[in-house]
Coordinates of C-alpha atoms in Angstrom, one line a residue:
Chain A
X1 CA 9.0 48.5 -92.1
X2 CA 6.6 50.6 -90.0
X3 CA 6.3 50.4 -86.5
X4 CA 2.6 49.3 -86.4
X5 CA 3.2 45.8 -88.6
X6 CA 5.8 45.2 -85.9
X7 CA 3.5 45.4 -83.0
X8 CA 1.1 43.4 -84.9
X9 CA 3.2 40.6 -85.4
X10 CA 4.7 40.7 -81.8
X11 CA 1.3 40.7 -80.1
X12 CA 0.1 38.0 -82.9
X13 CA 3.3 35.6 -81.9
X14 CA 2.6 36.4 -78.3
X15 CA -0.8 35.6 -78.5
X16 CA 0.0 31.9 -80.3
X17 CA 2.3 31.1 -77.0
X18 CA -0.1 32.7 -74.4
X19 CA 0.8 30.5 -71.6
X20 CA 4.3 30.5 -72.4
X21 CA 4.2 34.2 -72.5
X22 CA 2.2 34.8 -69.5
X23 CA 4.5 32.1 -67.8
X24 CA 7.7 34.0 -68.9
X25 CA 6.0 37.6 -67.6
X26 CA 5.6 36.1 -64.1
X27 CA 9.0 37.4 -62.4
X28 CA 8.8 40.6 -64.5
X29 CA 4.9 40.9 -63.0
X30 CA 5.9 39.9 -59.2
X31 CA 8.7 42.7 -59.1
X32 CA 6.4 45.3 -60.2
X33 CA 3.4 44.5 -57.9
X34 CA 6.0 44.5 -55.6
X35 CA 7.6 48.0 -56.5
X36 CA 4.1 49.2 -56.9
X37 CA 2.9 47.5 -53.2
X38 CA 6.0 49.0 -51.7
X39 CA 5.5 52.7 -53.0
X40 CA 1.5 52.8 -52.5
X41 CA 2.4 51.5 -48.7
X42 CA 5.6 53.3 -48.1
X43 CA 3.8 56.4 -49.3
X44 CA 0.5 55.9 -47.1
X45 CA 2.6 55.1 -44.2
X46 CA 4.8 58.8 -44.8
X47 CA 1.3 60.7 -45.4
X48 CA 0.1 58.9 -42.0
X49 CA 2.9 59.9 -40.3
X50 CA 3.6 63.1 -41.8
X51 CA -0.1 63.8 -41.3
X52 CA 0.5 62.9 -37.3
X53 CA 3.6 65.1 -36.9
X54 CA 1.7 67.9 -38.8
X55 CA -0.4 67.9 -36.1
X56 CA 2.0 68.9 -33.7
X57 CA 1.8 72.4 -35.3
X58 CA 4.7 73.9 -37.1
X59 CA 5.6 76.2 -34.3
X60 CA 6.0 73.3 -31.7
X61 CA 9.4 72.6 -30.4
X62 CA 9.6 69.5 -28.0
X63 CA 12.2 69.2 -25.0
X64 CA 12.9 65.8 -24.1
X65 CA 15.5 64.8 -21.6
X66 CA 18.3 62.0 -22.2
X67 CA 19.8 61.5 -25.6
X68 CA 18.0 61.5 -28.8
X69 CA 16.6 57.6 -29.3
X70 CA 18.1 55.8 -31.7
X71 CA 16.7 52.3 -30.1
X72 CA 13.9 50.9 -27.9
X73 CA 16.4 51.1 -24.5
X74 CA 17.1 55.0 -25.7
X75 CA 13.4 55.5 -24.9
X76 CA 13.1 54.0 -21.4
X77 CA 16.3 56.3 -20.8
X78 CA 14.1 59.2 -21.9
X79 CA 11.2 58.2 -19.2
X80 CA 13.7 57.6 -16.2
X81 CA 16.0 60.7 -16.7
X82 CA 15.4 63.3 -14.7
X83 CA 17.9 66.4 -16.4
X84 CA 14.7 68.3 -17.3
X85 CA 12.6 69.5 -14.3
X86 CA 10.5 72.4 -12.8
X87 CA 14.0 74.8 -13.1
X88 CA 14.5 74.1 -17.0
X89 CA 10.9 74.9 -17.4
X90 CA 11.4 78.2 -15.9
X91 CA 14.6 78.9 -17.7
X92 CA 12.9 78.2 -21.3
X93 CA 10.3 80.4 -20.3
X94 CA 12.3 83.5 -19.5
X95 CA 12.5 86.3 -22.4
X96 CA 16.0 86.7 -21.7
X97 CA 17.0 83.3 -22.6
X98 CA 14.8 82.2 -25.5
X99 CA 12.9 85.2 -26.7
X100 CA 10.7 84.0 -29.3
X101 CA 9.0 81.8 -27.1
X102 CA 5.4 82.3 -25.9
X103 CA 4.5 79.5 -23.9
X104 CA 5.9 76.9 -22.3
X105 CA 4.1 73.3 -21.1
X106 CA 5.7 70.7 -18.9
X107 CA 4.2 67.1 -19.8
X108 CA 4.6 63.6 -17.5
X109 CA 3.3 60.7 -18.7
X110 CA 1.4 58.6 -16.4
X111 CA 1.1 54.6 -16.6
X112 CA -1.8 53.0 -15.6
X113 CA -5.7 53.1 -15.6
X114 CA -8.4 55.2 -14.5
X115 CA -12.0 53.8 -12.5
X116 CA -15.3 55.1 -11.5
X117 CA -17.6 52.6 -9.3
X118 CA -15.8 49.4 -10.2
X119 CA -15.4 50.3 -14.3
X120 CA -11.9 50.2 -15.4
X121 CA -10.2 51.5 -18.5
X122 CA -6.8 52.0 -19.3
X123 CA -6.5 55.7 -21.6
X124 CA -3.5 57.6 -22.2
X125 CA -2.9 59.9 -18.9
X126 CA -1.0 63.0 -19.4
X127 CA 0.3 65.3 -16.9
X128 CA -0.2 68.8 -18.4
X129 CA -2.5 72.0 -18.7
X130 CA -5.6 71.2 -20.4
X131 CA -5.8 74.5 -21.8
X132 CA -3.0 74.2 -23.3
X133 CA -3.5 70.7 -24.9
X134 CA -7.1 72.3 -26.2
X135 CA -5.4 75.3 -27.3
X136 CA -2.2 73.3 -29.5
X137 CA -4.5 70.5 -30.9
X138 CA -7.6 72.7 -31.4
X139 CA -9.8 70.8 -29.4
X140 CA -12.5 72.4 -27.4
X141 CA -14.5 71.2 -24.4
X142 CA -17.7 69.7 -25.3
X143 CA -19.2 70.3 -21.5
X144 CA -17.2 72.0 -18.5
X145 CA -13.9 73.9 -19.2
X146 CA -10.2 73.3 -19.3
X147 CA -8.2 74.1 -16.5
X148 CA -4.8 76.2 -16.6
X149 CA -2.3 77.6 -14.8
X150 CA -4.3 78.1 -11.5
X151 CA -5.4 74.4 -11.3
X152 CA -1.7 73.5 -11.9
X153 CA -0.4 76.2 -9.2
X154 CA -2.9 74.7 -6.8
X155 CA -1.8 71.0 -7.5
X156 CA -5.6 70.5 -7.7
X157 CA -7.0 67.0 -8.4
X158 CA -9.1 67.8 -11.4
X159 CA -9.2 66.1 -15.0
X160 CA -10.5 66.4 -18.3
X161 CA -11.3 63.2 -20.2
X162 CA -12.1 62.2 -23.9
X163 CA -15.2 61.0 -25.3
X164 CA -14.2 57.0 -25.2
X165 CA -13.1 57.7 -21.5
X166 CA -16.5 58.7 -20.6
X167 CA -18.4 56.3 -22.7
X168 CA -16.0 53.5 -20.9
X169 CA -16.7 54.4 -17.3
X170 CA -19.9 56.3 -17.5
X171 CA -21.8 54.9 -20.4
X172 CA -24.9 57.5 -21.1
X173 CA -25.1 58.7 -17.6
X174 CA -23.6 62.7 -16.7
X175 CA -19.4 62.5 -16.2
X176 CA -18.9 66.3 -15.8
X177 CA -18.4 66.6 -11.6
X178 CA -17.9 62.9 -10.9
X179 CA -14.3 61.8 -9.2
X180 CA -12.6 59.3 -11.2
X181 CA -9.5 57.3 -9.6
X182 CA -6.3 57.0 -11.1
X183 CA -3.6 55.4 -8.3
X184 CA -5.8 55.9 -5.7
X185 CA -5.9 59.0 -6.1
X186 CA -9.6 61.1 -6.5
X187 CA -9.8 63.5 -9.7
X188 CA -12.7 65.3 -10.3
X189 CA -13.9 65.8 -13.9
X190 CA -14.2 69.6 -14.7
X191 CA -14.4 69.1 -18.4
X192 CA -15.0 66.4 -21.5
X193 CA -12.7 67.1 -24.8
X194 CA -15.5 66.9 -28.0
X195 CA -14.8 64.1 -30.2
X196 CA -11.9 64.4 -32.3
X197 CA -9.9 60.9 -32.9
X198 CA -6.5 60.8 -33.5
X199 CA -4.1 64.0 -33.5
X200 CA -0.3 64.2 -33.7
X201 CA 0.6 61.0 -31.4
X202 CA -2.5 60.2 -29.5
X203 CA -6.5 59.7 -29.8
X204 CA -7.9 62.8 -28.1
X205 CA -10.7 60.3 -27.4
X206 CA -8.5 57.8 -25.4
X207 CA -7.2 61.0 -23.5
X208 CA -7.3 61.9 -19.6
X209 CA -5.5 65.2 -18.5
X210 CA -4.6 66.0 -15.2
X211 CA -2.4 69.0 -14.1
X212 CA 1.3 67.8 -14.2
X213 CA 2.1 69.1 -10.7
X214 CA -0.4 66.7 -9.2
X215 CA 0.7 64.3 -11.2
X216 CA 4.3 64.6 -10.3
X217 CA 3.4 64.9 -6.4
X218 CA 0.7 62.6 -5.7
X219 CA 1.1 59.8 -8.4
X220 CA 4.4 59.7 -9.8
X221 CA 6.7 60.7 -7.2
X222 CA 9.0 62.5 -9.2
X223 CA 10.0 66.1 -9.7
X224 CA 11.1 66.1 -13.6
X225 CA 9.6 66.4 -16.7
X226 CA 9.0 63.9 -19.4
X227 CA 9.0 66.6 -21.7
X228 CA 8.3 70.3 -22.3
X229 CA 6.4 71.7 -25.1
X230 CA 7.6 75.2 -26.1
X231 CA 5.6 77.2 -28.9
X232 CA 7.3 79.5 -30.9
X233 CA 6.0 82.9 -31.6
X234 CA 5.8 81.4 -35.6
X235 CA 6.8 78.6 -37.4
X236 CA 9.9 81.0 -38.6
X237 CA 10.9 81.1 -35.3
X238 CA 11.5 77.5 -34.7
X239 CA 15.1 77.5 -35.7
X240 CA 15.7 80.4 -33.3
X241 CA 13.9 78.7 -30.4
X242 CA 15.7 75.4 -30.6
X243 CA 19.3 76.8 -31.0
X244 CA 18.4 79.3 -27.9
X245 CA 16.8 76.5 -25.8
X246 CA 19.7 74.3 -26.7
X247 CA 22.0 77.7 -25.5
X248 CA 19.8 78.1 -22.4
X249 CA 19.8 74.2 -21.0
X250 CA 23.5 73.4 -22.1
X251 CA 24.5 76.7 -20.0
X252 CA 22.3 75.6 -17.2
X253 CA 23.9 72.0 -17.0
X254 CA 27.4 73.2 -17.5
X255 CA 27.6 71.4 -21.1
X256 CA 30.3 72.4 -23.4
X257 CA 30.5 69.6 -26.4
X258 CA 26.8 69.3 -28.2
X259 CA 27.8 65.6 -28.0
X260 CA 27.4 65.3 -24.4
X261 CA 23.8 66.8 -24.3
X262 CA 21.4 65.3 -21.6
X263 CA 18.5 66.7 -23.4
X264 CA 17.5 66.9 -26.9
X265 CA 15.2 68.9 -28.8
X266 CA 12.7 68.0 -31.5
X267 CA 10.3 70.0 -34.2
X268 CA 7.7 69.2 -36.4
X269 CA 10.4 69.2 -39.3
X270 CA 12.9 67.4 -37.9
X271 CA 10.8 64.7 -37.1
X272 CA 9.3 64.8 -40.6
X273 CA 12.8 64.9 -42.1
X274 CA 13.8 61.7 -39.9
X275 CA 11.1 59.7 -41.0
X276 CA 11.3 60.4 -44.4
X277 CA 15.0 59.7 -44.0
X278 CA 13.8 56.1 -42.6
X279 CA 11.2 55.7 -45.5
X280 CA 13.8 56.4 -48.1
X281 CA 16.3 54.2 -46.6
X282 CA 14.0 51.1 -46.4
X283 CA 12.4 51.9 -50.0
X284 CA 15.9 51.8 -51.2
X285 CA 16.7 48.5 -49.7
X286 CA 13.3 46.8 -50.9
X287 CA 13.9 48.7 -54.5
X288 CA 17.1 46.8 -54.5
X289 CA 15.6 43.2 -53.8
X290 CA 12.9 44.0 -56.2
X291 CA 15.7 45.1 -58.8
X292 CA 17.1 41.7 -58.3
X293 CA 13.7 40.0 -59.1
X294 CA 13.4 41.9 -62.4
X295 CA 16.9 40.8 -63.3
X296 CA 15.7 37.3 -62.8
X297 CA 13.0 38.0 -64.7
X298 CA 14.7 39.8 -67.4
X299 CA 16.7 36.4 -68.0
X300 CA 13.8 34.5 -68.2
X301 CA 12.4 36.8 -70.8
X302 CA 16.0 36.5 -72.6
X303 CA 15.8 32.6 -72.7
X304 CA 12.2 32.5 -73.8
X305 CA 13.2 34.7 -76.7
X306 CA 16.4 32.9 -77.5
X307 CA 14.1 29.7 -77.7
X308 CA 11.3 31.3 -79.6
X309 CA 13.9 32.3 -82.4
X310 CA 15.3 29.3 -82.7
X311 CA 12.1 27.9 -83.3
X312 CA 11.1 30.3 -85.6
X313 CA 14.6 30.5 -87.7
X314 CA 12.6 29.1 -90.7
X315 CA 10.3 32.1 -90.5
X316 CA 13.2 34.5 -90.1
X317 CA 14.7 33.1 -92.9
X318 CA 11.6 33.3 -94.8
X319 CA 10.9 37.1 -94.0
X320 CA 14.6 37.9 -95.0
X321 CA 13.9 35.8 -98.4
X322 CA 10.4 38.3 -98.7
X323 CA 12.3 41.7 -98.1
X324 CA 13.0 41.9 -94.6
X325 CA 16.1 43.8 -93.5
X326 CA 18.3 42.4 -90.6
X327 CA 17.5 46.1 -89.1
X328 CA 13.2 44.8 -89.5
X329 CA 14.1 41.3 -88.1
X330 CA 15.8 43.2 -85.0
X331 CA 13.0 45.7 -84.7
X332 CA 10.5 42.6 -84.7
X333 CA 12.0 40.6 -81.8
X334 CA 13.2 43.9 -79.7
X335 CA 9.5 44.8 -80.2
X336 CA 8.3 41.3 -79.3
X337 CA 10.4 41.1 -76.0
X338 CA 9.7 44.9 -74.7
X339 CA 5.8 44.2 -75.3
X340 CA 6.4 41.3 -73.7
X341 CA 7.6 42.9 -70.2
X342 CA 5.0 45.6 -70.5
X343 CA 2.2 43.5 -70.4
X344 CA 3.7 42.0 -67.4
X345 CA 4.4 45.9 -66.1
X346 CA 0.8 46.5 -66.8
X347 CA -0.5 43.3 -65.4
X348 CA 1.9 44.2 -62.2
X349 CA 0.6 47.7 -62.0
X350 CA -2.9 46.6 -61.8
X351 CA -2.4 43.7 -59.5
X352 CA 0.0 46.0 -57.3
X353 CA -2.4 48.3 -57.1
X354 CA -5.4 46.2 -56.3
X355 CA -3.1 44.5 -53.5
X356 CA -2.0 47.4 -51.8
X357 CA -5.9 48.8 -51.8
X358 CA -6.4 45.8 -50.0
X359 CA -3.9 45.8 -47.6
X360 CA -5.1 49.7 -47.0
X361 CA -8.4 48.6 -46.4
X362 CA -7.2 45.6 -43.7
X363 CA -5.1 48.5 -42.1
X364 CA -7.6 51.3 -42.0
X365 CA -10.0 48.6 -40.5
X366 CA -7.6 46.3 -37.9
X367 CA -4.9 48.6 -37.4
X368 CA -4.9 52.3 -37.9
X369 CA -8.3 54.0 -38.6
X370 CA -6.3 57.2 -40.4
X371 CA -4.9 55.0 -43.2
X372 CA -5.7 55.9 -46.6
X373 CA -5.1 54.4 -49.8
X374 CA -2.2 56.5 -51.7
X375 CA -1.8 55.1 -55.0
X376 CA 1.5 57.4 -56.7
X377 CA 0.7 57.6 -60.0
X378 CA 4.6 58.1 -60.3
X379 CA 4.6 54.5 -59.7
X380 CA 2.7 53.6 -63.0
X381 CA 5.5 55.1 -64.9
X382 CA 8.2 54.2 -63.0
X383 CA 6.5 50.2 -63.4
X384 CA 6.4 50.9 -66.9
X385 CA 9.5 52.7 -67.4
X386 CA 11.3 49.9 -65.9
X387 CA 9.4 46.7 -67.6
X388 CA 10.5 48.5 -71.0
X389 CA 13.6 48.9 -70.2
X390 CA 13.9 44.9 -69.4
X391 CA 12.6 44.1 -72.3
X392 CA 14.9 46.3 -74.5
X393 CA 17.7 45.4 -72.2
X394 CA 17.3 41.7 -72.4
X395 CA 15.9 41.4 -75.7
X396 CA 18.7 43.1 -77.6
X397 CA 21.0 40.2 -77.4
X398 CA 18.3 37.2 -78.8
X399 CA 16.9 40.6 -81.4
X400 CA 20.9 40.4 -82.5
X401 CA 21.2 36.9 -82.7
X402 CA 17.8 36.8 -84.7
X403 CA 18.7 39.6 -87.4
X404 CA 22.1 37.8 -87.7
X405 CA 20.8 34.7 -89.1
X406 CA 21.9 33.9 -92.7
X407 CA 18.6 33.9 -94.8
X408 CA 19.8 30.5 -96.9
X409 CA 20.9 28.8 -93.4
X410 CA 17.9 30.1 -91.6
X411 CA 15.4 28.4 -94.6
X412 CA 17.3 25.4 -94.7
X413 CA 17.0 24.9 -90.5
X414 CA 14.8 21.9 -89.5
Chain B
X1 CA 17.6 42.4 -122.4
X2 CA 19.5 40.4 -120.0
X3 CA 18.0 40.1 -116.8
X4 CA 20.9 38.1 -115.2
X5 CA 24.5 37.8 -116.2
X6 CA 26.7 35.6 -114.2
X7 CA 30.8 35.3 -115.1
X8 CA 32.6 32.6 -113.6
X9 CA 30.7 32.5 -110.2
X10 CA 32.4 30.4 -107.6
X11 CA 31.4 29.8 -104.3
X12 CA 33.4 28.0 -101.8
X13 CA 31.9 27.2 -98.0
X14 CA 34.9 27.0 -95.2
X15 CA 34.1 24.5 -92.6
X16 CA 36.5 23.8 -89.8
X17 CA 39.2 24.3 -92.3
X18 CA 37.8 22.2 -95.0
X19 CA 36.6 24.4 -97.9
X20 CA 33.8 22.8 -99.9
X21 CA 33.3 24.3 -103.6
X22 CA 29.6 24.3 -104.4
X23 CA 29.9 26.3 -107.5
X24 CA 32.9 26.2 -109.2
X25 CA 32.9 28.7 -112.3
X26 CA 29.4 29.1 -113.4
X27 CA 28.9 31.5 -116.4
X28 CA 25.4 32.1 -117.2
X29 CA 22.9 34.2 -118.7
X30 CA 19.2 34.4 -118.8
X31 CA 16.9 37.1 -121.0
X32 CA 13.5 38.7 -119.3
X33 CA 10.7 36.2 -120.0
X34 CA 12.7 32.7 -120.1
X35 CA 11.8 29.7 -118.4
X36 CA 14.7 27.8 -117.1
X37 CA 14.9 24.7 -115.2
X38 CA 17.9 23.9 -113.6
X39 CA 18.3 20.2 -113.1
X40 CA 21.2 17.9 -111.7
X41 CA 21.8 15.4 -108.9
X42 CA 21.8 16.5 -105.3
X43 CA 24.9 18.3 -104.1
X44 CA 25.6 19.6 -107.8
X45 CA 25.3 23.1 -106.4
X46 CA 21.9 23.8 -108.5
X47 CA 20.3 25.0 -104.7
X48 CA 23.1 27.5 -104.1
X49 CA 23.4 29.1 -107.6
X50 CA 19.8 29.7 -107.2
X51 CA 20.5 31.2 -103.9
X52 CA 23.1 33.4 -105.1
X53 CA 20.9 34.4 -108.1
X54 CA 18.4 35.1 -105.8
X55 CA 20.4 37.4 -103.5
X56 CA 19.8 34.9 -100.6
X57 CA 23.3 34.2 -100.5
X58 CA 26.7 35.8 -102.0
X59 CA 29.5 34.2 -104.3
X60 CA 33.0 33.9 -103.3
X61 CA 34.6 35.0 -106.6
X62 CA 33.3 36.2 -110.2
X63 CA 31.3 38.5 -110.9
X64 CA 27.2 38.7 -111.1
X65 CA 24.9 41.4 -112.7
X66 CA 21.0 41.3 -111.8
X67 CA 19.3 43.9 -113.8
X68 CA 22.8 45.3 -115.3
X69 CA 23.8 46.2 -111.9
X70 CA 26.5 44.3 -110.2
X71 CA 26.1 42.5 -106.9
X72 CA 28.9 44.5 -105.3
X73 CA 27.2 47.8 -105.7
X74 CA 24.1 46.9 -103.8
X75 CA 24.4 47.3 -100.1
X76 CA 22.9 45.1 -97.4
X77 CA 19.4 47.2 -97.6
X78 CA 19.3 47.6 -101.5
X79 CA 19.6 43.8 -101.7
X80 CA 16.7 43.4 -99.2
X81 CA 14.6 45.8 -101.7
X82 CA 15.5 44.1 -104.7
X83 CA 14.5 40.7 -103.0
X84 CA 11.1 42.1 -102.1
X85 CA 10.5 44.1 -104.9
X86 CA 12.1 42.3 -107.9
X87 CA 12.6 38.6 -106.9
X88 CA 9.8 36.1 -106.0
X89 CA 10.9 33.1 -103.8
X90 CA 9.0 29.6 -103.9
X91 CA 10.4 27.0 -101.3
X92 CA 10.0 23.1 -101.6
X93 CA 8.6 23.4 -98.1
X94 CA 6.1 26.1 -98.9
X95 CA 7.1 28.2 -95.6
X96 CA 4.0 29.7 -95.0
X97 CA 3.5 31.2 -91.6
X98 CA 1.5 29.2 -89.1
X99 CA -1.8 29.9 -87.9
X100 CA -2.1 32.6 -90.2
X101 CA -4.5 33.4 -93.0
X102 CA -3.8 32.6 -96.9
X103 CA -4.4 36.7 -97.4
X104 CA -2.0 37.6 -94.6
X105 CA 0.6 35.1 -95.7
X106 CA 0.4 36.7 -99.7
X107 CA 0.6 40.2 -97.9
X108 CA 3.9 39.5 -96.1
X109 CA 6.4 41.0 -98.2
X110 CA 3.8 43.9 -98.6
X111 CA 4.9 44.9 -94.8
X112 CA 8.4 45.5 -96.0
X113 CA 7.6 47.2 -99.0
X114 CA 6.7 50.7 -99.7
X115 CA 3.4 50.0 -101.3
X116 CA 1.1 52.0 -99.6
X117 CA -1.8 50.2 -97.0
X118 CA -4.5 51.0 -99.2
X119 CA -3.0 49.3 -102.3
X120 CA -2.3 45.9 -100.5
X121 CA -5.7 44.3 -100.3
X122 CA -6.0 44.9 -104.2
X123 CA -2.3 43.2 -104.9
X124 CA -3.1 40.1 -102.8
X125 CA -6.5 39.4 -104.4
X126 CA -5.0 39.8 -107.4
X127 CA -2.0 37.7 -106.8
X128 CA -4.5 35.2 -105.1
X129 CA -6.8 34.9 -108.1
X130 CA -4.1 34.4 -109.9
X131 CA -3.2 31.1 -108.4
X132 CA -6.6 30.4 -108.3
X133 CA -7.4 30.4 -104.5
X134 CA -10.1 33.3 -104.1
X135 CA -12.2 31.1 -102.4
X136 CA -10.2 30.2 -99.8
X137 CA -8.3 33.5 -98.8
X138 CA -9.6 33.7 -95.3
X139 CA -8.6 30.2 -94.4
X140 CA -5.7 29.5 -92.1
X141 CA -2.6 27.5 -94.0
X142 CA -2.9 24.7 -91.7
X143 CA -6.3 24.1 -93.3
X144 CA -5.2 23.8 -96.8
X145 CA -3.5 20.7 -98.9
X146 CA 0.0 20.8 -99.9
X147 CA -1.1 21.6 -103.4
X148 CA -2.8 25.0 -102.4
X149 CA -0.3 26.0 -99.4
X150 CA 2.1 25.9 -102.6
X151 CA -0.3 28.1 -104.6
X152 CA -0.2 30.7 -101.6
X153 CA 3.6 30.6 -101.8
X154 CA 3.5 31.1 -105.3
X155 CA 0.9 34.2 -104.6
X156 CA 3.3 35.7 -102.5
X157 CA 6.0 35.8 -104.5
X158 CA 3.8 37.4 -106.9
X159 CA 2.3 39.8 -104.9
X160 CA 5.0 42.7 -105.0
X161 CA 4.9 42.2 -109.1
X162 CA 8.4 40.7 -109.3
X163 CA 10.6 40.6 -112.6
X164 CA 11.6 36.8 -111.8
X165 CA 10.4 34.0 -109.9
X166 CA 12.9 31.4 -108.5
X167 CA 11.3 28.3 -107.4
X168 CA 13.2 25.4 -105.5
X169 CA 11.7 22.2 -106.0
X170 CA 8.1 23.8 -105.8
X171 CA 6.7 20.6 -106.5
X172 CA 9.0 18.0 -104.3
X173 CA 6.4 17.8 -101.5
X174 CA 3.6 17.5 -104.3
X175 CA 1.7 14.4 -105.4
X176 CA 2.2 14.2 -109.1
X177 CA -1.5 15.7 -109.9
X178 CA -0.8 18.6 -107.5
X179 CA 2.7 19.1 -108.9
X180 CA 1.2 19.0 -112.4
X181 CA -1.4 21.5 -111.3
X182 CA 1.3 23.8 -110.2
X183 CA 3.4 23.8 -113.1
X184 CA 0.4 24.6 -115.2
X185 CA 0.3 27.9 -113.0
X186 CA 4.0 28.9 -113.0
X187 CA 3.9 28.2 -117.1
X188 CA 1.2 30.7 -117.3
X189 CA 2.8 32.9 -115.5
X190 CA 5.5 32.6 -117.9
X191 CA 3.0 33.3 -120.5
X192 CA 2.0 36.3 -118.7
X193 CA 5.7 37.8 -118.9
X194 CA 7.4 36.6 -115.8
X195 CA 11.0 35.2 -116.1
X196 CA 11.0 32.0 -114.3
X197 CA 13.8 29.7 -113.2
X198 CA 13.1 26.5 -111.2
X199 CA 15.2 23.8 -110.0
X200 CA 13.6 20.3 -110.6
X201 CA 15.1 16.8 -110.7
X202 CA 12.1 15.2 -112.6
X203 CA 12.5 15.5 -116.3
X204 CA 8.6 15.7 -116.9
X205 CA 8.6 18.8 -114.5
X206 CA 11.8 20.2 -116.1
X207 CA 9.8 19.8 -119.3
X208 CA 7.4 22.6 -119.0
X209 CA 10.6 24.7 -119.0
X210 CA 12.0 26.1 -122.2
X211 CA 15.5 25.8 -121.5
X212 CA 17.1 23.1 -119.1
X213 CA 20.5 23.6 -117.8
X214 CA 21.9 20.3 -116.2
X215 CA 24.9 20.7 -113.4
X216 CA 27.2 18.5 -112.3
X217 CA 29.7 18.7 -109.4
X218 CA 29.5 23.0 -109.3
X219 CA 29.6 23.2 -113.2
X220 CA 27.0 23.7 -116.0
X221 CA 27.0 19.9 -118.0
X222 CA 24.4 21.3 -120.7
X223 CA 22.6 23.9 -121.2
X224 CA 19.7 23.1 -123.5
X225 CA 16.9 25.5 -125.1
X226 CA 14.0 23.2 -126.1
X227 CA 12.2 24.5 -129.6

């Protein structure tokens, strides 16, 4: 029998039992919907996070105090750890220690809010060099200028603010030259960043940058840094910078065992790899849950195929009487179960795509504006492949039962 | 020339250690173009014999030659092919496919044949015309009367132009008027050269045949040829 007739017969029989067929493939449909959503959202998250990490720049190396965080408490440890300070920044800046580094930028994070004449706003406040941030994240001042080395050395009370901060505190009026308050200390606004939105891990528009030395002395009362950003002379030197920085700091802190490091080094590539590992592990876990759903769905398909074959025993007998071979019968019922699951797969792919799209709309409007809808084509092939395989695997047993029926007994079946 | 040659056919069903003898040494020859009726009480083995002759079932011992070739020489695939091309079956319960038109039912054997699809329509039309149902060719089987359903079954048996038609109580589910009409069609097919073997337990149906075989307890009791 030619495949074409097999497909016609299978489709016809599925159509005759339309509601039963649809209910049967519901399990498969849900499983595939879950796979598609998982892949689409996972890919979206990966793209988003990798995009943010990408904003760091390929030649950026970040040195942080404490241990590499593996949980929420470790992050607190990083904030209050004093192992990275002015001395470390100096050592890392010396050509003899780290030859491939071209820039060293200490950063402190200032919690709290800023105010201007009764208006208060809670931005992200960084103690750093505005010049460095401008250069590193490719943001330019819209008005005024970005402070640098000199202001940091003088511990000047100056600030550069983002567009959102300006809008919240000053509205339409001019902000340049005015003084904002951070923890009772006044900072004169010397520059305003152009609007740039999300770059790397923070939103430039919601940023206030003050000299780190000023923040350390007058606001935080600390003498250490929350991180030191190193700029390698090129992406290809990042590994060497990481190695040299580690050696320098271990030497300075008398550490022999790398497991006892009181600092850690982060690179764009390292972060990306970590994120990919996490998303990969998550996907693998969810996939195994979905696999169970598909097995349950497959058993449902097998069950309904067995029912259908019993119902159609006389039809099988008749087909054999008019010349169908056992192979023809086997092929017919295998096609039927494969088409059944494939229909579930196609519906699942469509439904999963729609749901993932809706989720991405919700996410991009309510949570993360940079979230984009991603629909991996590989998910379509995976979905179709998996459903076809489920139909084949769970269809073999019923189809073999059908093919083995003895024609005279099948014809007599009541 | 002999179409069917059976010698000492035996069929024993083994069920839970109890053997039932359905055929107990049947020897039989049927020529091309014959019209044979097999009669006998239920349990006499007439259906079993028909199934074995029609290659739907296998005998336990003895020899059976169809078209000069012994049954043992046929592979499973070849048997399916013979059933498809050389044999037509008509059953008491019609056995039409549900929710399927007359045309599709009649075309069913062609699906399993190597007849090219372009010829299907002509063959099916000719078979439907031979049973006088051309006007209902696109009706679904559920819309037909019992007599019409059985005529569709005959058209289906006929579509591949077989050597022989086996009919297992074809009028059993019909009223006597439709039964007679059906027998007229079968007689006409025989006159056109088809070999017919049919089972019945009604004398007036058997009267259409030229040869009547009576069976009892798996054996041939009488084998009469009418003048």
